[in-house]
Short mmCIF file of C-alpha atoms and ligand atoms in Angstrom, two decimals:
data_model
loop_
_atom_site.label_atom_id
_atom_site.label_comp_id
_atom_site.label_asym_id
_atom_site.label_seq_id
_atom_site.Cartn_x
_atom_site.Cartn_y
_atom_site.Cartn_z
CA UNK A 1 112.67 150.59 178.07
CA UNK A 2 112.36 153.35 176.37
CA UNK A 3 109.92 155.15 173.59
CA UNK A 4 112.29 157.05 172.02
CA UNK A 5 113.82 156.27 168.52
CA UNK A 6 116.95 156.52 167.59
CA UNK A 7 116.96 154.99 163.85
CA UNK A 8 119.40 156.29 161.63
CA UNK A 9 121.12 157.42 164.37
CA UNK A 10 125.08 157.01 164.99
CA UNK A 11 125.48 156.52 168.87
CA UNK A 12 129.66 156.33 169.93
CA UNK A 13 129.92 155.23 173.98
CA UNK A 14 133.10 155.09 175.95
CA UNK A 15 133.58 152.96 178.62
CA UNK A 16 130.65 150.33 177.08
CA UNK A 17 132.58 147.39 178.44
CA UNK A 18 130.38 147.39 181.86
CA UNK A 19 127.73 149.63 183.93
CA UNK A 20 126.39 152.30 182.38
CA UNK A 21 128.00 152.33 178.85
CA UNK A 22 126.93 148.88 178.61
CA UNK A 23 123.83 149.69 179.65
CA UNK A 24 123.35 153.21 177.34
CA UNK A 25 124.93 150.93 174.17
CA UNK A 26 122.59 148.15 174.78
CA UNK A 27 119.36 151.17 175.00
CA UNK A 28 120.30 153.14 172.49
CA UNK A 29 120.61 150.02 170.19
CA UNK A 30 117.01 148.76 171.96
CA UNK A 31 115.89 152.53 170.09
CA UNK A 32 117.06 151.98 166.55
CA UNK A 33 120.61 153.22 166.28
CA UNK A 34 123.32 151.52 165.16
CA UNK A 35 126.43 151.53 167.97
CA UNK A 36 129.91 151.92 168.41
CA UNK A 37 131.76 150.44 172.07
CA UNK A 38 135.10 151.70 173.28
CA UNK A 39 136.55 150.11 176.00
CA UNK A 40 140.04 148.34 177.05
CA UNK A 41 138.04 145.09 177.50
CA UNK A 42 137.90 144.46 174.17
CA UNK A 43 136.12 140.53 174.92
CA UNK A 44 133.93 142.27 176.90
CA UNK A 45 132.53 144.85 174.17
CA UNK A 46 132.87 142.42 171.75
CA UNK A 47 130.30 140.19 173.79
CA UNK A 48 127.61 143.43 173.77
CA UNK A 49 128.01 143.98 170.00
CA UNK A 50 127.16 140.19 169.39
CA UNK A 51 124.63 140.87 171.11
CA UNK A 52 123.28 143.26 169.63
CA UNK A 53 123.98 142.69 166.55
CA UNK A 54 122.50 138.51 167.33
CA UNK A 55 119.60 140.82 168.68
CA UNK A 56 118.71 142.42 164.78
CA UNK A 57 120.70 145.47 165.24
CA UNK A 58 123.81 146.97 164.08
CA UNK A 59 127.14 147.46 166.57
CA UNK A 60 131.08 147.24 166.67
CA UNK A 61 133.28 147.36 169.03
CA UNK A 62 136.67 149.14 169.26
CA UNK A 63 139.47 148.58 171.86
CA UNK A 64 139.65 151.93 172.77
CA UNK A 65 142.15 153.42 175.65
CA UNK A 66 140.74 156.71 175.89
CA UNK A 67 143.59 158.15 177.84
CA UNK A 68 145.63 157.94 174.89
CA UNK A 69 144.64 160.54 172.41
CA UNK A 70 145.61 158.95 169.23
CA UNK A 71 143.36 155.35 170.69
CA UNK A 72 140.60 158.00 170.99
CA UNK A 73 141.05 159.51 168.11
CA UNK A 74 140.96 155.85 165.99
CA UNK A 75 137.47 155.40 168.19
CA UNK A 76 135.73 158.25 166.41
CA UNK A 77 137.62 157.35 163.06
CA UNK A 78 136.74 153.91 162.89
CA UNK A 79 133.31 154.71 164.05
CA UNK A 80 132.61 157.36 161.31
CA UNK A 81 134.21 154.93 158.56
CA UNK A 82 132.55 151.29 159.77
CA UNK A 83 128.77 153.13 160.62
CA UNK A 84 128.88 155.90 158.38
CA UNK A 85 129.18 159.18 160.76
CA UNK A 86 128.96 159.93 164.18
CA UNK A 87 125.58 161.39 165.18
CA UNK A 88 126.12 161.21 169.36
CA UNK A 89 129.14 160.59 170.96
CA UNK A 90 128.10 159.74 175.33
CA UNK A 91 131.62 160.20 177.07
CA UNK A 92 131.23 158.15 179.72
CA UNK A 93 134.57 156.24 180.33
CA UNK A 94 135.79 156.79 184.06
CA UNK A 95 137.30 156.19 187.17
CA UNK A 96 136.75 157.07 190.97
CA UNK A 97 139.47 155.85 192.94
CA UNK A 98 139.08 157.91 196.21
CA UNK A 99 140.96 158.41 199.51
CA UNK A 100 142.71 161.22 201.48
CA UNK A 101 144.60 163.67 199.82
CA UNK A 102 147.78 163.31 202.32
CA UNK A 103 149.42 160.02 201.89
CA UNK A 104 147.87 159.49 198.38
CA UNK A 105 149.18 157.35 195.74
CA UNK A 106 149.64 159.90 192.94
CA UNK A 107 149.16 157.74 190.00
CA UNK A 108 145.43 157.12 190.92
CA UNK A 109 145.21 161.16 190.57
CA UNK A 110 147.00 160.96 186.88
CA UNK A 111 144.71 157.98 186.16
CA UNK A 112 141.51 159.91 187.11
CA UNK A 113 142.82 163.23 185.13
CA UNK A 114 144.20 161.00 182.07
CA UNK A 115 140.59 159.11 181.74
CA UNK A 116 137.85 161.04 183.73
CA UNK A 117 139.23 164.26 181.98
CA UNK A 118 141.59 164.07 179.22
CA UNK A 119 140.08 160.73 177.47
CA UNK A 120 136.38 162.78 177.49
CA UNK A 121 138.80 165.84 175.79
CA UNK A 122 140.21 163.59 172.88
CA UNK A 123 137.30 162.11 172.34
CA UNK A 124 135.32 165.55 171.97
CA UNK A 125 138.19 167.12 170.03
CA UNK A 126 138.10 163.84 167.26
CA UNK A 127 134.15 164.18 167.22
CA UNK A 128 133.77 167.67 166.69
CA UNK A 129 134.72 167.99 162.83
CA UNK A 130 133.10 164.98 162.32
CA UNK A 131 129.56 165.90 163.21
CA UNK A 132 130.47 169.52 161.91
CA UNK A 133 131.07 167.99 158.64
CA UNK A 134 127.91 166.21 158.99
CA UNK A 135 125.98 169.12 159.79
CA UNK A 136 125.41 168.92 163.36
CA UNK A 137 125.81 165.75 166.57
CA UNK A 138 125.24 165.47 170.14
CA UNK A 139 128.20 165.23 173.04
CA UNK A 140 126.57 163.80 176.31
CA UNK A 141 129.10 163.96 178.96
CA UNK A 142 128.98 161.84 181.91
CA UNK A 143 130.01 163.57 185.17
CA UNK A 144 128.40 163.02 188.74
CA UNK A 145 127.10 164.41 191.49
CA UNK A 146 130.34 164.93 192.83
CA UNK A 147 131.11 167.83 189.69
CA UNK A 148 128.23 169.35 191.99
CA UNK A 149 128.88 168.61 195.43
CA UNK A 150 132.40 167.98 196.90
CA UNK A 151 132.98 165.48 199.84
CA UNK A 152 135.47 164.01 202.02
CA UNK A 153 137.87 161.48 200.77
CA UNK A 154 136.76 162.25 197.00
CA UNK A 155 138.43 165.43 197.00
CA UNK A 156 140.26 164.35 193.21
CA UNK A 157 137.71 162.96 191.75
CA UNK A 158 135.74 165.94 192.83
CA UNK A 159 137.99 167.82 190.95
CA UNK A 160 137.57 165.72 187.31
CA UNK A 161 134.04 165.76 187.16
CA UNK A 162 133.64 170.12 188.49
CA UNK A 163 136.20 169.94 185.58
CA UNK A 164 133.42 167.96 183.16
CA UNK A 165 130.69 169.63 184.26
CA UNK A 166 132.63 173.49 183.24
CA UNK A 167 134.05 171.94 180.15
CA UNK A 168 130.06 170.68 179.06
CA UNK A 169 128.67 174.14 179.27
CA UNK A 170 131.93 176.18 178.14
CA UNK A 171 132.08 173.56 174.68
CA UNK A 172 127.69 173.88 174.36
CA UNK A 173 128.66 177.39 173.97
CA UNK A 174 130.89 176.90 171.65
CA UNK A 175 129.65 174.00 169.95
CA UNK A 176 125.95 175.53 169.34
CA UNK A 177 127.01 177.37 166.40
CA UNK A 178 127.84 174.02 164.15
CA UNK A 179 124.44 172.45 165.55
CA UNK A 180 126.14 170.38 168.04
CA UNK A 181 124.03 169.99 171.41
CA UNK A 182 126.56 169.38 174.19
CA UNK A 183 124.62 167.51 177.41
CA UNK A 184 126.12 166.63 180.99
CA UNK A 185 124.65 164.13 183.18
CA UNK A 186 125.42 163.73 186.42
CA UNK A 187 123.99 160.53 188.24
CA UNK A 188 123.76 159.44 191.52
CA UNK A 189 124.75 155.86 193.16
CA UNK A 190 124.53 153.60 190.44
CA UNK A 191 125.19 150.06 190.96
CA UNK A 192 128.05 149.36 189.10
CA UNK A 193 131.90 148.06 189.17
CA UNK A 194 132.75 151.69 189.79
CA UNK A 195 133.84 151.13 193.75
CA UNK A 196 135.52 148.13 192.86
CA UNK A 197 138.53 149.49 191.91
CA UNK A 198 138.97 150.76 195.62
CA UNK A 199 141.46 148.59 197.32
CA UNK A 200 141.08 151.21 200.03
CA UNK A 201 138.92 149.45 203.39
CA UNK A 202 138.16 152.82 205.09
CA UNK A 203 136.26 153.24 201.32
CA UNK A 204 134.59 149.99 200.99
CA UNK A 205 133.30 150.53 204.88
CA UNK A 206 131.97 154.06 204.43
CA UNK A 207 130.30 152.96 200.57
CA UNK A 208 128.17 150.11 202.66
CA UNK A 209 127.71 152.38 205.44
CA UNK A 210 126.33 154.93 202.66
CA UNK A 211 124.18 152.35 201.15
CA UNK A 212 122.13 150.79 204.00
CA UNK A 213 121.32 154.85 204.36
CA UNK A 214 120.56 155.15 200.65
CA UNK A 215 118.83 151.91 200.46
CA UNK A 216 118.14 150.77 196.52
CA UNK A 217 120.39 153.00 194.34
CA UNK A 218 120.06 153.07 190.56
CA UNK A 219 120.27 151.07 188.13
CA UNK A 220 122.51 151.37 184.80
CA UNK A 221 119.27 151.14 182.86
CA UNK A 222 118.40 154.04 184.84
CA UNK A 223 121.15 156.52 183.56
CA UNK A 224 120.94 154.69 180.01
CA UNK A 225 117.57 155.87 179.66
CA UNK A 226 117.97 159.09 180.60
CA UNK A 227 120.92 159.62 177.89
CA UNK A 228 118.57 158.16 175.41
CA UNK A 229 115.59 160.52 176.07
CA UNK A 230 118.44 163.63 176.25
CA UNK A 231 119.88 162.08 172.59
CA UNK A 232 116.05 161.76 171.41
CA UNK A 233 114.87 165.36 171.51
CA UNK A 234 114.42 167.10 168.61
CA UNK A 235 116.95 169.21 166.81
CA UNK A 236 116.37 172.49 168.47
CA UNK A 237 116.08 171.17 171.92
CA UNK A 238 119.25 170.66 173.98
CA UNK A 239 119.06 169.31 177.63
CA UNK A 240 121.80 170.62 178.79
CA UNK A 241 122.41 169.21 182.33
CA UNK A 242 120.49 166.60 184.50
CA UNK A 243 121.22 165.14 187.32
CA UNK A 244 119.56 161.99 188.08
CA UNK A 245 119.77 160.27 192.08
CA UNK A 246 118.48 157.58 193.78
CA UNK A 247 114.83 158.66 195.75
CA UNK A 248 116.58 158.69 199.04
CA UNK A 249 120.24 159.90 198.22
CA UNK A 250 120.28 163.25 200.47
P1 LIG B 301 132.11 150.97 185.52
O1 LIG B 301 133.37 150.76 186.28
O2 LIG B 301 131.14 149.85 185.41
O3 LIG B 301 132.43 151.49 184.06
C1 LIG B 301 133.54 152.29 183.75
C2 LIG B 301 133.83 152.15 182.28
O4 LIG B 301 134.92 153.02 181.95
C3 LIG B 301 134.23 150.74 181.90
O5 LIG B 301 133.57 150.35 180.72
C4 LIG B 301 135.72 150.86 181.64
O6 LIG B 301 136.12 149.95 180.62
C5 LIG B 301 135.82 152.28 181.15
N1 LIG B 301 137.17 152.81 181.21
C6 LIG B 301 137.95 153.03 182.28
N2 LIG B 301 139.16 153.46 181.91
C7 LIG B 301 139.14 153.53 180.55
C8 LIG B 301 140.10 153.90 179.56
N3 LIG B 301 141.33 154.29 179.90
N4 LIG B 301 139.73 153.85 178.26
C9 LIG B 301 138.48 153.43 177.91
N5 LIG B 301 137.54 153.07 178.80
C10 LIG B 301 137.88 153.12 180.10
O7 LIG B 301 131.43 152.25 186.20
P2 LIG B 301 130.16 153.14 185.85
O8 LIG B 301 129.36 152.55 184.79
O9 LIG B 301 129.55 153.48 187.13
O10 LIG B 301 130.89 154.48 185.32
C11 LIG B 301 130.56 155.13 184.12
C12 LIG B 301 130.66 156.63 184.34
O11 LIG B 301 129.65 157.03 185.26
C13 LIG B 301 131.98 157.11 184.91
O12 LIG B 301 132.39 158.27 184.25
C14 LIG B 301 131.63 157.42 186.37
O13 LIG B 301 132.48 158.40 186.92
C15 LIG B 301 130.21 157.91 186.20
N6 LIG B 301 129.41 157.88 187.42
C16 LIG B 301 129.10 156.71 188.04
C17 LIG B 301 128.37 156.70 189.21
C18 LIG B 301 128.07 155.47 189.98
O14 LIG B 301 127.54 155.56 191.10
N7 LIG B 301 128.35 154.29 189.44
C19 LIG B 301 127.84 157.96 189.77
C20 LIG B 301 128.19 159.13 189.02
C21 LIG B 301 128.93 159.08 187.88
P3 LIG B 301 137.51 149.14 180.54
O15 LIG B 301 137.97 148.92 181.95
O16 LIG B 301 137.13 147.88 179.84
O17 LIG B 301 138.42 150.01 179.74
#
């Protein structure tokens, strides 16, 4: 758990209906802000917000498909009408369907582009007047290691997050002159529902062979705290980029 404190704070997470949204929702709320979810699973995210909310603090959740821009656009709306602004906004929403290149079924690559991509694009476009109107904010992207390092059979999803962790550093540059601090994180093997969406067996074979290398990955908690401490700093200090891993990922 973490020290930091978030009171007063608006904190906006995509993809908060499992892993680590769910986990960086339920932290940031742990550190005093009040919460916003986006997710399709709207039972899901409605679940976390009771809890939170059950828990003493304050959260809603928003059916939010971030791959269509005017859904992402109502997320940031909503979000600056129900809690009163927008103070972070952690794009995190995304998928990593991988597999060969050749042979592919090219609607996983649109759905990778649409959410890993585009979504985190809609969302940052909606936020950015919004926390320029309110005199400053905080977009914490979430990429991966593989916007650093490319490998076989990810090759697409390679491709999104490079194209997150570019976009983080071209918008900071931008973004730094309304007081917006613009963050990318990019984690390492968290355990998650992120592989499950591989019906792929040569995948699902090479992920277990990874993992009796690896041996315990992350946790979300892991990640979630690190996006709190990054949203925690004070005004004039922006982390831009940190990549967190398991001890014995090589
Ligand atoms: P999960 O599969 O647990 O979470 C993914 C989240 O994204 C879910 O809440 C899902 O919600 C949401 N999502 C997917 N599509 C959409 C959409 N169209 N609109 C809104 N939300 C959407 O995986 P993780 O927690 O692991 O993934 C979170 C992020 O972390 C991703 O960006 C991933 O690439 C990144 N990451 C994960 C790593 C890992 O090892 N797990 C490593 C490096 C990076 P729903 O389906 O309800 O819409």
């Amino acid at each position: 758990m973490s020290s930091t404190d978030l009171s007063g704070r608006v904190v906006a997470v995509t993809g908060a209906s499992s892993g680590i949204g769910e986990a960086t929702a339920l932290a940031a709320a742990a550190a005093g802000a009040s919460v916003s979810l986006a997710a399709r699973r709207l039972d899901r995210i409605q679940g976390i917000a009771e809890r939170i909310n059950a828990d003493g603090g304050r959260a809603v959740a928003i059916e939010t498909d971030v791959a269509d821009e005017a859904s992402a656009n109502a997320f940031v709306t909503n979000t600056r009408e129900v809690l009163g602004g927008l103070d972070v906004l952690v794009n995190n929403a995304g998928v990593m369907l991988l597999g060969a290149v050749t042979g592919a079924n090219t609607d996983e690559w649109r759905q990778m582009i649409n959410v890993n991509c585009l979504g985190l694009l809609y969302c940052c476009h909606a936020a950015l007047p919004v926390m320029g109107e309110g005199g400053g904010g905080h977009i914490i992207n979430v990429a991966s290691v593989a916007g650093r390092r490319a490998s076989l059979g990810s090759a697409v999803y390679n491709m999104t997050k490079y194209g997150v962790v570019g976009f983080s550093e071209g918008l900071r540059q931008e973004a730094l002159h309304a007081g917006v601090r613009v963050t990318v994180v990019e984690p390492g093997w968290v355990e998650t529902e992120l592989l499950d969406h591989n019906t792929n067996e040569f995948v699902q074979q090479s992920a277990a062979k990874l993992k009796e290398k690896v041996g315990k990955v992350l946790e979300s908690v892991d990640i979630a705290n690190a996006i709190v401490y990054i949203a925690g700093q004070p005004d004039h200090v922006n982390i831009s980029e940190v990549m967190v891993v398991p001890t014995r990922q090589s």
